[in-house]
């Protein structure tokens, strides 16, 4: 039985994740939000602020997927442990941290404008915590990649 290379696993996983995110961003959330907004006129004011917020919050995730794709190219070279891999992981960490901060700020601003639904906002807090976990893990792996490169050089 042929073994898949780690880069192949990454390259197999990234497109479906991106497709699911795109389906959420450009079809499911707008359709669902529009149906809620048109069925309840008092909720009509929620539609555009939340849709813009969701689309802006998704942009760093798309950028992280591109960085992961590039990292899979480093895995394919059989030298992921190094400055190039560490740099990509630091970028992913920065994107996850920035997205978590943006999401938290969005929760606060939309809540202050009385445009928040408590259940949705609580779910977004879980997204913030998950983003912080991804940021910490990517930063730790970036540091490990950098240290392992230094060990192989000396």
mmCIF file of C-alpha atoms in Angstrom:
data_model
loop_
_atom_site.group_PDB
_atom_site.id
_atom_site.type_symbol
_atom_site.label_atom_id
_atom_site.label_comp_id
_atom_site.label_asym_id
_atom_site.label_seq_id
_atom_site.Cartn_x
_atom_site.Cartn_y
_atom_site.Cartn_z
ATOM 1 C CA UNK A 1 0.000 0.000 0.000
ATOM 2 C CA UNK A 2 1.360 3.367 -1.007
ATOM 3 C CA UNK A 3 1.855 5.934 1.743
ATOM 4 C CA UNK A 4 0.724 9.499 1.200
ATOM 5 C CA UNK A 5 3.327 12.170 1.739
ATOM 6 C CA UNK A 6 2.362 14.813 4.366
ATOM 7 C CA UNK A 7 2.313 17.434 1.612
ATOM 8 C CA UNK A 8 -0.290 15.357 -0.233
ATOM 9 C CA UNK A 9 -2.473 15.232 2.875
ATOM 10 C CA UNK A 10 -2.274 19.005 3.206
ATOM 11 C CA UNK A 11 -2.995 19.531 -0.478
ATOM 12 C CA UNK A 12 -5.969 17.182 -0.267
ATOM 13 C CA UNK A 13 -7.398 18.928 2.804
ATOM 14 C CA UNK A 14 -6.976 22.590 1.876
ATOM 15 C CA UNK A 15 -9.320 22.834 -1.190
ATOM 16 C CA UNK A 16 -12.355 21.289 0.559
ATOM 17 C CA UNK A 17 -11.806 23.543 3.577
ATOM 18 C CA UNK A 18 -11.602 26.570 1.281
ATOM 19 C CA UNK A 19 -14.680 25.426 -0.650
ATOM 20 C CA UNK A 20 -16.677 24.973 2.566
ATOM 21 C CA UNK A 21 -15.619 28.414 3.782
ATOM 22 C CA UNK A 22 -16.522 29.964 0.421
ATOM 23 C CA UNK A 23 -19.914 28.215 0.471
ATOM 24 C CA UNK A 24 -20.539 29.581 3.953
ATOM 25 C CA UNK A 25 -19.388 33.096 3.086
ATOM 26 C CA UNK A 26 -20.994 33.521 -0.306
ATOM 27 C CA UNK A 27 -24.064 31.296 -0.235
ATOM 28 C CA UNK A 28 -25.216 29.863 3.096
ATOM 29 C CA UNK A 29 -24.774 32.870 5.394
ATOM 30 C CA UNK A 30 -26.121 35.470 2.921
ATOM 31 C CA UNK A 31 -29.098 33.269 1.989
ATOM 32 C CA UNK A 32 -29.903 32.398 5.577
ATOM 33 C CA UNK A 33 -29.417 36.005 6.742
ATOM 34 C CA UNK A 34 -31.534 37.426 3.930
ATOM 35 C CA UNK A 35 -34.372 35.010 4.668
ATOM 36 C CA UNK A 36 -34.301 36.004 8.340
ATOM 37 C CA UNK A 37 -34.118 39.712 7.468
ATOM 38 C CA UNK A 38 -37.062 39.558 5.064
ATOM 39 C CA UNK A 39 -39.208 37.412 7.354
ATOM 40 C CA UNK A 40 -38.744 39.757 10.321
ATOM 41 C CA UNK A 41 -38.554 43.441 9.306
ATOM 42 C CA UNK A 42 -37.185 44.408 12.733
ATOM 43 C CA UNK A 43 -34.127 42.224 11.983
ATOM 44 C CA UNK A 44 -33.524 43.809 8.575
ATOM 45 C CA UNK A 45 -30.973 46.224 10.057
ATOM 46 C CA UNK A 46 -28.790 43.263 11.147
ATOM 47 C CA UNK A 47 -28.179 41.856 7.661
ATOM 48 C CA UNK A 48 -25.535 44.114 6.090
ATOM 49 C CA UNK A 49 -23.399 44.805 9.195
ATOM 50 C CA UNK A 50 -23.183 41.096 9.992
ATOM 51 C CA UNK A 51 -22.559 40.052 6.387
ATOM 52 C CA UNK A 52 -19.731 42.579 6.028
ATOM 53 C CA UNK A 53 -18.313 41.487 9.386
ATOM 54 C CA UNK A 54 -18.378 37.802 8.359
ATOM 55 C CA UNK A 55 -16.700 38.487 5.018
ATOM 56 C CA UNK A 56 -13.980 40.634 6.603
ATOM 57 C CA UNK A 57 -13.378 38.065 9.334
ATOM 58 C CA UNK A 58 -12.985 35.321 6.709
ATOM 59 C CA UNK A 59 -10.269 37.099 4.712
ATOM 60 C CA UNK A 60 -7.405 36.103 7.078
ATOM 61 C CA UNK A 61 -8.594 32.489 6.958
ATOM 62 C CA UNK A 62 -8.284 32.454 3.165
ATOM 63 C CA UNK A 63 -4.797 33.967 3.505
ATOM 64 C CA UNK A 64 -3.856 31.279 6.054
ATOM 65 C CA UNK A 65 -5.037 28.579 3.654
ATOM 66 C CA UNK A 66 -2.741 30.020 0.974
ATOM 67 C CA UNK A 67 0.137 30.008 3.490
ATOM 68 C CA UNK A 68 -0.662 26.378 4.365
ATOM 69 C CA UNK A 69 -0.571 25.521 0.657
ATOM 70 C CA UNK A 70 2.884 27.093 0.442
ATOM 71 C CA UNK A 71 3.944 25.177 3.564
ATOM 72 C CA UNK A 72 2.873 21.955 1.862
ATOM 73 C CA UNK A 73 5.309 22.834 -0.938
ATOM 74 C CA UNK A 74 8.049 23.052 1.716
ATOM 75 C CA UNK A 75 7.035 19.611 3.002
ATOM 76 C CA UNK A 76 7.275 18.277 -0.522
ATOM 77 C CA UNK A 77 10.880 19.493 -0.753
ATOM 78 C CA UNK A 78 11.611 17.298 2.296
ATOM 79 C CA UNK A 79 12.937 20.393 4.095
ATOM 80 C CA UNK A 80 9.949 21.916 5.894
ATOM 81 C CA UNK A 81 12.025 22.455 8.994
ATOM 82 C CA UNK A 82 13.799 25.680 8.295
ATOM 83 C CA UNK A 83 13.441 29.392 7.910
ATOM 84 C CA UNK A 84 10.902 29.167 5.066
ATOM 85 C CA UNK A 85 8.587 26.840 7.012
ATOM 86 C CA UNK A 86 9.007 28.871 10.203
ATOM 87 C CA UNK A 87 8.211 32.075 8.321
ATOM 88 C CA UNK A 88 4.993 30.594 6.916
ATOM 89 C CA UNK A 89 3.970 29.321 10.351
ATOM 90 C CA UNK A 90 4.632 32.749 11.884
ATOM 91 C CA UNK A 91 2.427 34.262 9.167
ATOM 92 C CA UNK A 92 -0.350 31.776 9.979
ATOM 93 C CA UNK A 93 0.046 32.608 13.681
ATOM 94 C CA UNK A 94 -0.169 36.340 12.954
ATOM 95 C CA UNK A 95 -3.253 35.842 10.749
ATOM 96 C CA UNK A 96 -5.008 33.727 13.388
ATOM 97 C CA UNK A 97 -4.183 36.218 16.134
ATOM 98 C CA UNK A 98 -5.349 39.144 14.004
ATOM 99 C CA UNK A 99 -8.550 37.360 13.038
ATOM 100 C CA UNK A 100 -9.269 36.543 16.696
ATOM 101 C CA UNK A 101 -8.701 40.164 17.691
ATOM 102 C CA UNK A 102 -10.899 41.399 14.824
ATOM 103 C CA UNK A 103 -13.663 38.950 15.751
ATOM 104 C CA UNK A 104 -13.538 39.987 19.402
ATOM 105 C CA UNK A 105 -13.643 43.655 18.403
ATOM 106 C CA UNK A 106 -16.571 42.915 16.072
ATOM 107 C CA UNK A 107 -18.465 41.187 18.870
ATOM 108 C CA UNK A 108 -17.954 44.212 21.108
ATOM 109 C CA UNK A 109 -18.856 46.798 18.441
ATOM 110 C CA UNK A 110 -21.917 44.945 17.148
ATOM 111 C CA UNK A 111 -23.044 44.320 20.722
ATOM 112 C CA UNK A 112 -22.582 47.989 21.622
ATOM 113 C CA UNK A 113 -24.660 48.953 18.571
ATOM 114 C CA UNK A 114 -27.346 46.555 19.794
ATOM 115 C CA UNK A 115 -26.941 44.470 16.641
ATOM 116 C CA UNK A 116 -25.965 41.243 18.337
ATOM 117 C CA UNK A 117 -27.882 38.096 19.041
ATOM 118 C CA UNK A 118 -26.553 36.551 22.282
ATOM 119 C CA UNK A 119 -26.367 32.976 20.972
ATOM 120 C CA UNK A 120 -24.400 33.964 17.874
ATOM 121 C CA UNK A 121 -22.097 36.148 19.921
ATOM 122 C CA UNK A 122 -21.379 33.293 22.358
ATOM 123 C CA UNK A 123 -20.502 31.026 19.419
ATOM 124 C CA UNK A 124 -18.148 33.696 18.132
ATOM 125 C CA UNK A 125 -16.357 33.699 21.489
ATOM 126 C CA UNK A 126 -15.575 30.034 20.846
ATOM 127 C CA UNK A 127 -14.197 31.050 17.431
ATOM 128 C CA UNK A 128 -11.985 33.636 19.153
ATOM 129 C CA UNK A 129 -10.635 31.019 21.561
ATOM 130 C CA UNK A 130 -10.069 28.545 18.710
ATOM 131 C CA UNK A 131 -8.222 31.242 16.755
ATOM 132 C CA UNK A 132 -6.022 31.979 19.748
ATOM 133 C CA UNK A 133 -5.260 28.253 20.006
ATOM 134 C CA UNK A 134 -4.286 28.104 16.328
ATOM 135 C CA UNK A 135 -2.119 31.205 16.770
ATOM 136 C CA UNK A 136 -0.332 29.692 19.772
ATOM 137 C CA UNK A 137 0.177 26.327 18.060
ATOM 138 C CA UNK A 138 1.492 27.901 14.843
ATOM 139 C CA UNK A 139 3.858 30.146 16.815
ATOM 140 C CA UNK A 140 5.128 27.144 18.793
ATOM 141 C CA UNK A 141 5.684 25.124 15.616
ATOM 142 C CA UNK A 142 7.453 28.085 13.996
ATOM 143 C CA UNK A 143 9.799 28.270 16.971
ATOM 144 C CA UNK A 144 10.370 24.502 16.856
ATOM 145 C CA UNK A 145 11.088 24.621 13.113
ATOM 146 C CA UNK A 146 13.606 27.408 13.661
ATOM 147 C CA UNK A 147 15.322 25.559 16.531
ATOM 148 C CA UNK A 148 15.476 22.287 14.612
ATOM 149 C CA UNK A 149 17.102 24.052 11.679
ATOM 150 C CA UNK A 150 19.732 25.457 14.017
ATOM 151 C CA UNK A 151 20.360 21.964 15.439
ATOM 152 C CA UNK A 152 20.843 20.476 11.974
ATOM 153 C CA UNK A 153 23.250 23.243 10.949
ATOM 154 C CA UNK A 154 25.560 22.847 13.956
#
